[in-house]
Amino acid sequence: MNRGDNVKKIKIAINGGIGFGAKLNSKQLITISKYMNDDEELELTTFQQLYIEIPEDKKEAIIEEFESVGLACYPVGNFVKSLKTCNFCKGEIEEGMPVAKELNQRIAGKPVPFTLKVAYTGCPIGCGEPMLSDIGIMKMKDHYNLYVGGKAKGKDAEVGTLLLENLTPEELYDSVEKIVALYAQNGKKRETFYKFLRRIGREQLIS
Ligand code: SF4
């Protein structure tokens, strides 16, 4: 790798993908460290992602290498973040891990007016903190509840409210994809989802 100062770098987000907890194995850590100088640092975000800067001209090859060891790579900026999840402590199927993976596959990395945070939790205990995210999903027995409008930051922090309940996986995918598309098309530049929702009203999300 060219480590010269004049190499243009690009920031990407990486994590170990959706699994039992936000974990990285030694092979993944070794692969990541190959692309870091001794004095460089990784930024750990609150949303289960690590930010790393890589040479822009080798971006494709590095992402391919990262993915070959099971790392998931996402863009940084005004995109849908990868799904923040709970640890699925009660089991993969019981807590809907395949549904979380499919939803993540469908929406993560899509461009939106402002970073959009989506959180998934496998039971009502809510370890994935879905109520504090722009969009939150909570598995309730065999179905899914969908919450919107959580705001974790600021003095005016708020919990999200229930938008739809008892959804099947397909209904969940459709509803979330529709909300993301609506926000992408109608949100103003750099308008947060929280503000967007206040401006257009919750009813628009289900009309
Ligand atoms: S939300 Fe439920 S399934 Fe997920 S880690 Fe917490 S207790 Fe376990």
mmCIF file with all atom_site columns, C-alpha atoms and ligand atoms in Angstrom:
data_model
loop_
_atom_site.group_PDB
_atom_site.id
_atom_site.type_symbol
_atom_site.label_atom_id
_atom_site.label_alt_id
_atom_site.label_comp_id
_atom_site.label_asym_id
_atom_site.label_entity_id
_atom_site.label_seq_id
_atom_site.pdbx_PDB_ins_code
_atom_site.Cartn_x
_atom_site.Cartn_y
_atom_site.Cartn_z
_atom_site.occupancy
_atom_site.B_iso_or_equiv
_atom_site.pdbx_formal_charge
_atom_site.auth_seq_id
_atom_site.auth_comp_id
_atom_site.auth_asym_id
_atom_site.auth_atom_id
_atom_site.pdbx_PDB_model_num
ATOM   1   C  CA  . MET A 1 1   ? 0.000   0.000   0.000  1.00 0.00 ? 1   MET A CA  1
ATOM   2   C  CA  . ASN A 1 2   ? 1.202   3.477   -0.785 1.00 0.00 ? 2   ASN A CA  1
ATOM   3   C  CA  . ARG A 1 3   ? 1.531   5.286   2.540  1.00 0.00 ? 3   ARG A CA  1
ATOM   4   C  CA  . GLY A 1 4   ? 2.645   8.616   1.151  1.00 0.00 ? 4   GLY A CA  1
ATOM   5   C  CA  . ASP A 1 5   ? 1.023   11.772  2.486  1.00 0.00 ? 5   ASP A CA  1
ATOM   6   C  CA  . ASN A 1 6   ? -0.267  12.723  -0.945 1.00 0.00 ? 6   ASN A CA  1
ATOM   7   C  CA  . VAL A 1 7   ? -2.464  9.626   -1.305 1.00 0.00 ? 7   VAL A CA  1
ATOM   8   C  CA  . LYS A 1 8   ? -6.111  10.679  -1.365 1.00 0.00 ? 8   LYS A CA  1
ATOM   9   C  CA  . LYS A 1 9   ? -8.033  8.801   1.274  1.00 0.00 ? 9   LYS A CA  1
ATOM   10  C  CA  . ILE A 1 10  ? -11.688 8.048   1.677  1.00 0.00 ? 10  ILE A CA  1
ATOM   11  C  CA  . LYS A 1 11  ? -13.491 7.190   4.880  1.00 0.00 ? 11  LYS A CA  1
ATOM   12  C  CA  . ILE A 1 12  ? -15.593 4.053   4.995  1.00 0.00 ? 12  ILE A CA  1
ATOM   13  C  CA  . ALA A 1 13  ? -17.548 2.360   7.788  1.00 0.00 ? 13  ALA A CA  1
ATOM   14  C  CA  . ILE A 1 14  ? -16.930 -1.277  8.624  1.00 0.00 ? 14  ILE A CA  1
ATOM   15  C  CA  . ASN A 1 15  ? -18.198 -3.849  11.078 1.00 0.00 ? 15  ASN A CA  1
ATOM   16  C  CA  . GLY A 1 16  ? -18.472 -7.604  11.455 1.00 0.00 ? 16  GLY A CA  1
ATOM   17  C  CA  . GLY A 1 17  ? -21.964 -7.747  9.953  1.00 0.00 ? 17  GLY A CA  1
ATOM   18  C  CA  . ILE A 1 18  ? -25.120 -8.763  11.792 1.00 0.00 ? 18  ILE A CA  1
ATOM   19  C  CA  . GLY A 1 19  ? -24.526 -11.589 14.253 1.00 0.00 ? 19  GLY A CA  1
ATOM   20  C  CA  . PHE A 1 20  ? -24.550 -12.461 17.939 1.00 0.00 ? 20  PHE A CA  1
ATOM   21  C  CA  . GLY A 1 21  ? -23.263 -9.141  19.172 1.00 0.00 ? 21  GLY A CA  1
ATOM   22  C  CA  . ALA A 1 22  ? -21.092 -6.544  17.484 1.00 0.00 ? 22  ALA A CA  1
ATOM   23  C  CA  . LYS A 1 23  ? -17.905 -8.604  17.310 1.00 0.00 ? 23  LYS A CA  1
ATOM   24  C  CA  . LEU A 1 24  ? -14.727 -8.795  15.246 1.00 0.00 ? 24  LEU A CA  1
ATOM   25  C  CA  . ASN A 1 25  ? -12.471 -11.834 15.009 1.00 0.00 ? 25  ASN A CA  1
ATOM   26  C  CA  . SER A 1 26  ? -8.668  -11.813 14.921 1.00 0.00 ? 26  SER A CA  1
ATOM   27  C  CA  . LYS A 1 27  ? -8.505  -12.354 11.154 1.00 0.00 ? 27  LYS A CA  1
ATOM   28  C  CA  . GLN A 1 28  ? -10.677 -9.302  10.622 1.00 0.00 ? 28  GLN A CA  1
ATOM   29  C  CA  . LEU A 1 29  ? -8.564  -7.209  12.994 1.00 0.00 ? 29  LEU A CA  1
ATOM   30  C  CA  . ILE A 1 30  ? -5.362  -8.263  11.238 1.00 0.00 ? 30  ILE A CA  1
ATOM   31  C  CA  . THR A 1 31  ? -6.863  -7.399  7.850  1.00 0.00 ? 31  THR A CA  1
ATOM   32  C  CA  . ILE A 1 32  ? -7.982  -3.991  9.082  1.00 0.00 ? 32  ILE A CA  1
ATOM   33  C  CA  . SER A 1 33  ? -4.582  -3.230  10.608 1.00 0.00 ? 33  SER A CA  1
ATOM   34  C  CA  . LYS A 1 34  ? -2.880  -3.907  7.253  1.00 0.00 ? 34  LYS A CA  1
ATOM   35  C  CA  . TYR A 1 35  ? -4.376  -0.641  6.071  1.00 0.00 ? 35  TYR A CA  1
ATOM   36  C  CA  . MET A 1 36  ? -3.354  1.456   9.040  1.00 0.00 ? 36  MET A CA  1
ATOM   37  C  CA  . ASN A 1 37  ? -0.109  3.202   9.804  1.00 0.00 ? 37  ASN A CA  1
ATOM   38  C  CA  . ASP A 1 38  ? 1.309   2.894   13.326 1.00 0.00 ? 38  ASP A CA  1
ATOM   39  C  CA  . ASP A 1 39  ? 0.063   6.352   14.254 1.00 0.00 ? 39  ASP A CA  1
ATOM   40  C  CA  . GLU A 1 40  ? -3.408  6.005   12.736 1.00 0.00 ? 40  GLU A CA  1
ATOM   41  C  CA  . GLU A 1 41  ? -6.560  5.415   14.752 1.00 0.00 ? 41  GLU A CA  1
ATOM   42  C  CA  . LEU A 1 42  ? -9.889  3.753   14.180 1.00 0.00 ? 42  LEU A CA  1
ATOM   43  C  CA  . GLU A 1 43  ? -12.993 5.645   15.180 1.00 0.00 ? 43  GLU A CA  1
ATOM   44  C  CA  . LEU A 1 44  ? -15.585 3.592   17.026 1.00 0.00 ? 44  LEU A CA  1
ATOM   45  C  CA  . THR A 1 45  ? -19.051 5.085   16.524 1.00 0.00 ? 45  THR A CA  1
ATOM   46  C  CA  . THR A 1 46  ? -22.102 4.698   18.697 1.00 0.00 ? 46  THR A CA  1
ATOM   47  C  CA  . PHE A 1 47  ? -23.756 2.834   15.901 1.00 0.00 ? 47  PHE A CA  1
ATOM   48  C  CA  . GLN A 1 48  ? -21.679 -0.358  15.868 1.00 0.00 ? 48  GLN A CA  1
ATOM   49  C  CA  . GLN A 1 49  ? -19.422 0.818   13.078 1.00 0.00 ? 49  GLN A CA  1
ATOM   50  C  CA  . LEU A 1 50  ? -15.703 1.567   12.817 1.00 0.00 ? 50  LEU A CA  1
ATOM   51  C  CA  . TYR A 1 51  ? -14.517 4.362   10.566 1.00 0.00 ? 51  TYR A CA  1
ATOM   52  C  CA  . ILE A 1 52  ? -11.312 3.775   8.652  1.00 0.00 ? 52  ILE A CA  1
ATOM   53  C  CA  . GLU A 1 53  ? -9.623  5.836   5.963  1.00 0.00 ? 53  GLU A CA  1
ATOM   54  C  CA  . ILE A 1 54  ? -8.354  3.926   2.932  1.00 0.00 ? 54  ILE A CA  1
ATOM   55  C  CA  . PRO A 1 55  ? -6.676  5.066   -0.302 1.00 0.00 ? 55  PRO A CA  1
ATOM   56  C  CA  . GLU A 1 56  ? -9.424  6.086   -2.710 1.00 0.00 ? 56  GLU A CA  1
ATOM   57  C  CA  . ASP A 1 57  ? -7.738  4.554   -5.748 1.00 0.00 ? 57  ASP A CA  1
ATOM   58  C  CA  . LYS A 1 58  ? -7.645  1.120   -4.070 1.00 0.00 ? 58  LYS A CA  1
ATOM   59  C  CA  . LYS A 1 59  ? -11.090 1.335   -2.544 1.00 0.00 ? 59  LYS A CA  1
ATOM   60  C  CA  . GLU A 1 60  ? -12.685 -1.490  -4.556 1.00 0.00 ? 60  GLU A CA  1
ATOM   61  C  CA  . ALA A 1 61  ? -9.857  -3.963  -3.920 1.00 0.00 ? 61  ALA A CA  1
ATOM   62  C  CA  . ILE A 1 62  ? -9.668  -3.168  -0.201 1.00 0.00 ? 62  ILE A CA  1
ATOM   63  C  CA  . ILE A 1 63  ? -13.424 -3.499  0.253  1.00 0.00 ? 63  ILE A CA  1
ATOM   64  C  CA  . GLU A 1 64  ? -13.258 -6.840  -1.550 1.00 0.00 ? 64  GLU A CA  1
ATOM   65  C  CA  . GLU A 1 65  ? -10.505 -7.975  0.798  1.00 0.00 ? 65  GLU A CA  1
ATOM   66  C  CA  . PHE A 1 66  ? -12.439 -6.781  3.840  1.00 0.00 ? 66  PHE A CA  1
ATOM   67  C  CA  . GLU A 1 67  ? -15.560 -8.614  2.653  1.00 0.00 ? 67  GLU A CA  1
ATOM   68  C  CA  . SER A 1 68  ? -13.545 -11.804 2.044  1.00 0.00 ? 68  SER A CA  1
ATOM   69  C  CA  . VAL A 1 69  ? -12.905 -12.014 5.807  1.00 0.00 ? 69  VAL A CA  1
ATOM   70  C  CA  . GLY A 1 70  ? -16.525 -11.300 6.669  1.00 0.00 ? 70  GLY A CA  1
ATOM   71  C  CA  . LEU A 1 71  ? -16.368 -7.570  7.238  1.00 0.00 ? 71  LEU A CA  1
ATOM   72  C  CA  . ALA A 1 72  ? -19.319 -5.507  6.044  1.00 0.00 ? 72  ALA A CA  1
ATOM   73  C  CA  . CYS A 1 73  ? -18.486 -2.140  4.433  1.00 0.00 ? 73  CYS A CA  1
ATOM   74  C  CA  . TYR A 1 74  ? -20.721 0.892   4.179  1.00 0.00 ? 74  TYR A CA  1
ATOM   75  C  CA  . PRO A 1 75  ? -20.441 4.500   3.004  1.00 0.00 ? 75  PRO A CA  1
ATOM   76  C  CA  . VAL A 1 76  ? -20.026 7.308   5.558  1.00 0.00 ? 76  VAL A CA  1
ATOM   77  C  CA  . GLY A 1 77  ? -22.184 10.413  5.436  1.00 0.00 ? 77  GLY A CA  1
ATOM   78  C  CA  . ASN A 1 78  ? -25.769 10.991  4.458  1.00 0.00 ? 78  ASN A CA  1
ATOM   79  C  CA  . PHE A 1 79  ? -26.786 7.386   3.997  1.00 0.00 ? 79  PHE A CA  1
ATOM   80  C  CA  . VAL A 1 80  ? -28.902 4.836   5.829  1.00 0.00 ? 80  VAL A CA  1
ATOM   81  C  CA  . LYS A 1 81  ? -26.586 3.360   8.476  1.00 0.00 ? 81  LYS A CA  1
ATOM   82  C  CA  . SER A 1 82  ? -26.185 -0.362  8.864  1.00 0.00 ? 82  SER A CA  1
ATOM   83  C  CA  . LEU A 1 83  ? -28.775 -1.772  11.223 1.00 0.00 ? 83  LEU A CA  1
ATOM   84  C  CA  . LYS A 1 84  ? -27.895 -1.456  14.889 1.00 0.00 ? 84  LYS A CA  1
ATOM   85  C  CA  . THR A 1 85  ? -28.968 -4.706  16.517 1.00 0.00 ? 85  THR A CA  1
ATOM   86  C  CA  . CYS A 1 86  ? -29.230 -6.396  19.869 1.00 0.00 ? 86  CYS A CA  1
ATOM   87  C  CA  . ASN A 1 87  ? -27.119 -9.466  20.705 1.00 0.00 ? 87  ASN A CA  1
ATOM   88  C  CA  . PHE A 1 88  ? -29.829 -11.997 19.752 1.00 0.00 ? 88  PHE A CA  1
ATOM   89  C  CA  . CYS A 1 89  ? -29.278 -13.671 23.106 1.00 0.00 ? 89  CYS A CA  1
ATOM   90  C  CA  . LYS A 1 90  ? -32.309 -15.921 22.813 1.00 0.00 ? 90  LYS A CA  1
ATOM   91  C  CA  . GLY A 1 91  ? -31.252 -17.432 19.506 1.00 0.00 ? 91  GLY A CA  1
ATOM   92  C  CA  . GLU A 1 92  ? -30.929 -16.654 15.834 1.00 0.00 ? 92  GLU A CA  1
ATOM   93  C  CA  . ILE A 1 93  ? -34.383 -17.754 14.682 1.00 0.00 ? 93  ILE A CA  1
ATOM   94  C  CA  . GLU A 1 94  ? -36.310 -16.855 17.852 1.00 0.00 ? 94  GLU A CA  1
ATOM   95  C  CA  . GLU A 1 95  ? -35.079 -13.290 17.609 1.00 0.00 ? 95  GLU A CA  1
ATOM   96  C  CA  . GLY A 1 96  ? -35.343 -12.900 13.852 1.00 0.00 ? 96  GLY A CA  1
ATOM   97  C  CA  . MET A 1 97  ? -31.703 -12.515 12.820 1.00 0.00 ? 97  MET A CA  1
ATOM   98  C  CA  . PRO A 1 98  ? -32.442 -13.503 9.181  1.00 0.00 ? 98  PRO A CA  1
ATOM   99  C  CA  . VAL A 1 99  ? -35.065 -10.757 9.032  1.00 0.00 ? 99  VAL A CA  1
ATOM   100 C  CA  . ALA A 1 100 ? -32.602 -8.219  10.429 1.00 0.00 ? 100 ALA A CA  1
ATOM   101 C  CA  . LYS A 1 101 ? -30.029 -9.291  7.830  1.00 0.00 ? 101 LYS A CA  1
ATOM   102 C  CA  . GLU A 1 102 ? -32.501 -9.032  4.979  1.00 0.00 ? 102 GLU A CA  1
ATOM   103 C  CA  . LEU A 1 103 ? -33.687 -5.608  6.096  1.00 0.00 ? 103 LEU A CA  1
ATOM   104 C  CA  . ASN A 1 104 ? -30.104 -4.400  6.410  1.00 0.00 ? 104 ASN A CA  1
ATOM   105 C  CA  . GLN A 1 105 ? -29.339 -5.703  2.927  1.00 0.00 ? 105 GLN A CA  1
ATOM   106 C  CA  . ARG A 1 106 ? -32.283 -3.782  1.508  1.00 0.00 ? 106 ARG A CA  1
ATOM   107 C  CA  . ILE A 1 107 ? -31.694 -0.381  3.087  1.00 0.00 ? 107 ILE A CA  1
ATOM   108 C  CA  . ALA A 1 108 ? -28.155 0.105   4.420  1.00 0.00 ? 108 ALA A CA  1
ATOM   109 C  CA  . GLY A 1 109 ? -26.085 2.513   2.336  1.00 0.00 ? 109 GLY A CA  1
ATOM   110 C  CA  . LYS A 1 110 ? -29.013 4.127   0.533  1.00 0.00 ? 110 LYS A CA  1
ATOM   111 C  CA  . PRO A 1 111 ? -28.552 7.887   0.086  1.00 0.00 ? 111 PRO A CA  1
ATOM   112 C  CA  . VAL A 1 112 ? -30.849 10.070  2.230  1.00 0.00 ? 112 VAL A CA  1
ATOM   113 C  CA  . PRO A 1 113 ? -30.904 13.791  3.159  1.00 0.00 ? 113 PRO A CA  1
ATOM   114 C  CA  . PHE A 1 114 ? -29.200 13.159  6.507  1.00 0.00 ? 114 PHE A CA  1
ATOM   115 C  CA  . THR A 1 115 ? -27.705 10.092  8.219  1.00 0.00 ? 115 THR A CA  1
ATOM   116 C  CA  . LEU A 1 116 ? -30.591 7.756   9.038  1.00 0.00 ? 116 LEU A CA  1
ATOM   117 C  CA  . LYS A 1 117 ? -30.324 5.391   11.981 1.00 0.00 ? 117 LYS A CA  1
ATOM   118 C  CA  . VAL A 1 118 ? -32.328 2.200   12.091 1.00 0.00 ? 118 VAL A CA  1
ATOM   119 C  CA  . ALA A 1 119 ? -32.222 -0.164  15.045 1.00 0.00 ? 119 ALA A CA  1
ATOM   120 C  CA  . TYR A 1 120 ? -33.494 -3.699  15.449 1.00 0.00 ? 120 TYR A CA  1
ATOM   121 C  CA  . THR A 1 121 ? -34.162 -5.607  18.617 1.00 0.00 ? 121 THR A CA  1
ATOM   122 C  CA  . GLY A 1 122 ? -35.155 -9.242  18.965 1.00 0.00 ? 122 GLY A CA  1
ATOM   123 C  CA  . CYS A 1 123 ? -37.563 -8.951  21.878 1.00 0.00 ? 123 CYS A CA  1
ATOM   124 C  CA  . PRO A 1 124 ? -39.360 -6.268  23.938 1.00 0.00 ? 124 PRO A CA  1
ATOM   125 C  CA  . ILE A 1 125 ? -36.425 -5.955  26.341 1.00 0.00 ? 125 ILE A CA  1
ATOM   126 C  CA  . GLY A 1 126 ? -35.081 -3.743  23.583 1.00 0.00 ? 126 GLY A CA  1
ATOM   127 C  CA  . CYS A 1 127 ? -31.289 -3.987  23.991 1.00 0.00 ? 127 CYS A CA  1
ATOM   128 C  CA  . GLY A 1 128 ? -30.843 -2.602  20.459 1.00 0.00 ? 128 GLY A CA  1
ATOM   129 C  CA  . GLU A 1 129 ? -32.487 0.648   21.645 1.00 0.00 ? 129 GLU A CA  1
ATOM   130 C  CA  . PRO A 1 130 ? -35.010 0.882   18.801 1.00 0.00 ? 130 PRO A CA  1
ATOM   131 C  CA  . MET A 1 131 ? -37.012 3.588   20.561 1.00 0.00 ? 131 MET A CA  1
ATOM   132 C  CA  . LEU A 1 132 ? -34.077 6.003   20.375 1.00 0.00 ? 132 LEU A CA  1
ATOM   133 C  CA  . SER A 1 133 ? -33.485 5.632   16.644 1.00 0.00 ? 133 SER A CA  1
ATOM   134 C  CA  . ASP A 1 134 ? -35.067 7.297   13.637 1.00 0.00 ? 134 ASP A CA  1
ATOM   135 C  CA  . ILE A 1 135 ? -36.662 3.974   12.778 1.00 0.00 ? 135 ILE A CA  1
ATOM   136 C  CA  . GLY A 1 136 ? -36.920 1.152   15.291 1.00 0.00 ? 136 GLY A CA  1
ATOM   137 C  CA  . ILE A 1 137 ? -38.028 -2.451  14.923 1.00 0.00 ? 137 ILE A CA  1
ATOM   138 C  CA  . MET A 1 138 ? -39.018 -4.681  17.789 1.00 0.00 ? 138 MET A CA  1
ATOM   139 C  CA  . LYS A 1 139 ? -39.809 -8.365  17.339 1.00 0.00 ? 139 LYS A CA  1
ATOM   140 C  CA  . MET A 1 140 ? -42.923 -9.310  19.296 1.00 0.00 ? 140 MET A CA  1
ATOM   141 C  CA  . LYS A 1 141 ? -43.364 -13.094 19.305 1.00 0.00 ? 141 LYS A CA  1
ATOM   142 C  CA  . ASP A 1 142 ? -43.746 -13.938 15.593 1.00 0.00 ? 142 ASP A CA  1
ATOM   143 C  CA  . HIS A 1 143 ? -44.340 -10.433 14.330 1.00 0.00 ? 143 HIS A CA  1
ATOM   144 C  CA  . TYR A 1 144 ? -42.681 -7.042  14.202 1.00 0.00 ? 144 TYR A CA  1
ATOM   145 C  CA  . ASN A 1 145 ? -43.563 -3.618  15.540 1.00 0.00 ? 145 ASN A CA  1
ATOM   146 C  CA  . LEU A 1 146 ? -42.298 -0.541  13.768 1.00 0.00 ? 146 LEU A CA  1
ATOM   147 C  CA  . TYR A 1 147 ? -41.484 2.698   15.618 1.00 0.00 ? 147 TYR A CA  1
ATOM   148 C  CA  . VAL A 1 148 ? -40.465 6.049   14.173 1.00 0.00 ? 148 VAL A CA  1
ATOM   149 C  CA  . GLY A 1 149 ? -39.208 9.384   15.355 1.00 0.00 ? 149 GLY A CA  1
ATOM   150 C  CA  . GLY A 1 150 ? -36.807 8.487   18.159 1.00 0.00 ? 150 GLY A CA  1
ATOM   151 C  CA  . LYS A 1 151 ? -34.223 11.158  18.902 1.00 0.00 ? 151 LYS A CA  1
ATOM   152 C  CA  . ALA A 1 152 ? -31.299 10.154  21.090 1.00 0.00 ? 152 ALA A CA  1
ATOM   153 C  CA  . LYS A 1 153 ? -29.377 13.415  20.990 1.00 0.00 ? 153 LYS A CA  1
ATOM   154 C  CA  . GLY A 1 154 ? -30.016 16.836  22.473 1.00 0.00 ? 154 GLY A CA  1
ATOM   155 C  CA  . LYS A 1 155 ? -31.918 18.300  25.396 1.00 0.00 ? 155 LYS A CA  1
ATOM   156 C  CA  . ASP A 1 156 ? -35.101 17.606  23.464 1.00 0.00 ? 156 ASP A CA  1
ATOM   157 C  CA  . ALA A 1 157 ? -34.390 13.874  23.132 1.00 0.00 ? 157 ALA A CA  1
ATOM   158 C  CA  . GLU A 1 158 ? -37.528 11.815  22.530 1.00 0.00 ? 158 GLU A CA  1
ATOM   159 C  CA  . VAL A 1 159 ? -38.554 8.214   22.291 1.00 0.00 ? 159 VAL A CA  1
ATOM   160 C  CA  . GLY A 1 160 ? -40.063 7.004   19.053 1.00 0.00 ? 160 GLY A CA  1
ATOM   161 C  CA  . THR A 1 161 ? -43.713 6.070   18.778 1.00 0.00 ? 161 THR A CA  1
ATOM   162 C  CA  . LEU A 1 162 ? -45.451 3.047   17.342 1.00 0.00 ? 162 LEU A CA  1
ATOM   163 C  CA  . LEU A 1 163 ? -46.323 3.406   13.659 1.00 0.00 ? 163 LEU A CA  1
ATOM   164 C  CA  . LEU A 1 164 ? -47.323 -0.115  12.655 1.00 0.00 ? 164 LEU A CA  1
ATOM   165 C  CA  . GLU A 1 165 ? -47.663 -3.353  14.588 1.00 0.00 ? 165 GLU A CA  1
ATOM   166 C  CA  . ASN A 1 166 ? -47.914 -7.087  14.044 1.00 0.00 ? 166 ASN A CA  1
ATOM   167 C  CA  . LEU A 1 167 ? -46.116 -6.937  10.712 1.00 0.00 ? 167 LEU A CA  1
ATOM   168 C  CA  . THR A 1 168 ? -44.924 -9.996  8.844  1.00 0.00 ? 168 THR A CA  1
ATOM   169 C  CA  . PRO A 1 169 ? -41.311 -9.879  7.599  1.00 0.00 ? 169 PRO A CA  1
ATOM   170 C  CA  . GLU A 1 170 ? -42.476 -8.895  4.091  1.00 0.00 ? 170 GLU A CA  1
ATOM   171 C  CA  . GLU A 1 171 ? -44.744 -6.178  5.455  1.00 0.00 ? 171 GLU A CA  1
ATOM   172 C  CA  . LEU A 1 172 ? -41.859 -4.921  7.552  1.00 0.00 ? 172 LEU A CA  1
ATOM   173 C  CA  . TYR A 1 173 ? -39.456 -4.751  4.588  1.00 0.00 ? 173 TYR A CA  1
ATOM   174 C  CA  . ASP A 1 174 ? -42.063 -2.979  2.448  1.00 0.00 ? 174 ASP A CA  1
ATOM   175 C  CA  . SER A 1 175 ? -42.950 -0.455  5.147  1.00 0.00 ? 175 SER A CA  1
ATOM   176 C  CA  . VAL A 1 176 ? -39.351 0.446   5.974  1.00 0.00 ? 176 VAL A CA  1
ATOM   177 C  CA  . GLU A 1 177 ? -38.316 0.645   2.321  1.00 0.00 ? 177 GLU A CA  1
ATOM   178 C  CA  . LYS A 1 178 ? -41.290 2.904   1.627  1.00 0.00 ? 178 LYS A CA  1
ATOM   179 C  CA  . ILE A 1 179 ? -40.370 5.218   4.524  1.00 0.00 ? 179 ILE A CA  1
ATOM   180 C  CA  . VAL A 1 180 ? -36.737 5.394   3.406  1.00 0.00 ? 180 VAL A CA  1
ATOM   181 C  CA  . ALA A 1 181 ? -37.811 6.172   -0.175 1.00 0.00 ? 181 ALA A CA  1
ATOM   182 C  CA  . LEU A 1 182 ? -40.238 8.864   0.990  1.00 0.00 ? 182 LEU A CA  1
ATOM   183 C  CA  . TYR A 1 183 ? -37.535 10.509  3.081  1.00 0.00 ? 183 TYR A CA  1
ATOM   184 C  CA  . ALA A 1 184 ? -34.984 10.238  0.257  1.00 0.00 ? 184 ALA A CA  1
ATOM   185 C  CA  . GLN A 1 185 ? -37.359 11.875  -2.213 1.00 0.00 ? 185 GLN A CA  1
ATOM   186 C  CA  . ASN A 1 186 ? -39.041 14.492  -0.054 1.00 0.00 ? 186 ASN A CA  1
ATOM   187 C  CA  . GLY A 1 187 ? -36.588 15.374  2.687  1.00 0.00 ? 187 GLY A CA  1
ATOM   188 C  CA  . LYS A 1 188 ? -34.828 18.725  2.341  1.00 0.00 ? 188 LYS A CA  1
ATOM   189 C  CA  . LYS A 1 189 ? -31.061 18.793  2.096  1.00 0.00 ? 189 LYS A CA  1
ATOM   190 C  CA  . ARG A 1 190 ? -29.547 17.889  5.512  1.00 0.00 ? 190 ARG A CA  1
ATOM   191 C  CA  . GLU A 1 191 ? -33.004 17.706  7.093  1.00 0.00 ? 191 GLU A CA  1
ATOM   192 C  CA  . THR A 1 192 ? -32.935 15.082  9.830  1.00 0.00 ? 192 THR A CA  1
ATOM   193 C  CA  . PHE A 1 193 ? -35.553 12.365  9.758  1.00 0.00 ? 193 PHE A CA  1
ATOM   194 C  CA  . TYR A 1 194 ? -36.913 13.683  13.062 1.00 0.00 ? 194 TYR A CA  1
ATOM   195 C  CA  . LYS A 1 195 ? -37.543 17.122  11.525 1.00 0.00 ? 195 LYS A CA  1
ATOM   196 C  CA  . PHE A 1 196 ? -38.849 15.602  8.307  1.00 0.00 ? 196 PHE A CA  1
ATOM   197 C  CA  . LEU A 1 197 ? -41.383 13.617  10.283 1.00 0.00 ? 197 LEU A CA  1
ATOM   198 C  CA  . ARG A 1 198 ? -42.556 16.687  12.169 1.00 0.00 ? 198 ARG A CA  1
ATOM   199 C  CA  . ARG A 1 199 ? -42.900 18.588  8.912  1.00 0.00 ? 199 ARG A CA  1
ATOM   200 C  CA  . ILE A 1 200 ? -44.850 16.034  6.897  1.00 0.00 ? 200 ILE A CA  1
ATOM   201 C  CA  . GLY A 1 201 ? -46.692 14.206  9.700  1.00 0.00 ? 201 GLY A CA  1
ATOM   202 C  CA  . ARG A 1 202 ? -46.676 10.518  10.582 1.00 0.00 ? 202 ARG A CA  1
ATOM   203 C  CA  . GLU A 1 203 ? -49.797 9.834   8.502  1.00 0.00 ? 203 GLU A CA  1
ATOM   204 C  CA  . GLN A 1 204 ? -47.795 10.393  5.307  1.00 0.00 ? 204 GLN A CA  1
ATOM   205 C  CA  . LEU A 1 205 ? -45.648 7.393   6.158  1.00 0.00 ? 205 LEU A CA  1
ATOM   206 C  CA  . ILE A 1 206 ? -48.578 5.011   5.999  1.00 0.00 ? 206 ILE A CA  1
ATOM   207 C  CA  . SER A 1 207 ? -50.803 6.655   3.391  1.00 0.00 ? 207 SER A CA  1
HETATM 208 S  S1  . SF4 B 2 .   ? -33.410 -7.484  22.912 1.00 0.00 ? 1   SF4 B S1  1
HETATM 209 FE FE1 . SF4 B 2 .   ? -34.011 -9.461  23.730 1.00 0.00 ? 1   SF4 B FE1 1
HETATM 210 S  S2  . SF4 B 2 .   ? -33.069 -10.963 22.306 1.00 0.00 ? 1   SF4 B S2  1
HETATM 211 FE FE2 . SF4 B 2 .   ? -32.043 -9.040  21.985 1.00 0.00 ? 1   SF4 B FE2 1
HETATM 212 S  S3  . SF4 B 2 .   ? -30.228 -9.147  23.325 1.00 0.00 ? 1   SF4 B S3  1
HETATM 213 FE FE3 . SF4 B 2 .   ? -31.856 -8.069  24.453 1.00 0.00 ? 1   SF4 B FE3 1
HETATM 214 S  S4  . SF4 B 2 .   ? -32.868 -9.648  25.665 1.00 0.00 ? 1   SF4 B S4  1
HETATM 215 FE FE4 . SF4 B 2 .   ? -31.649 -10.673 24.044 1.00 0.00 ? 1   SF4 B FE4 1
#
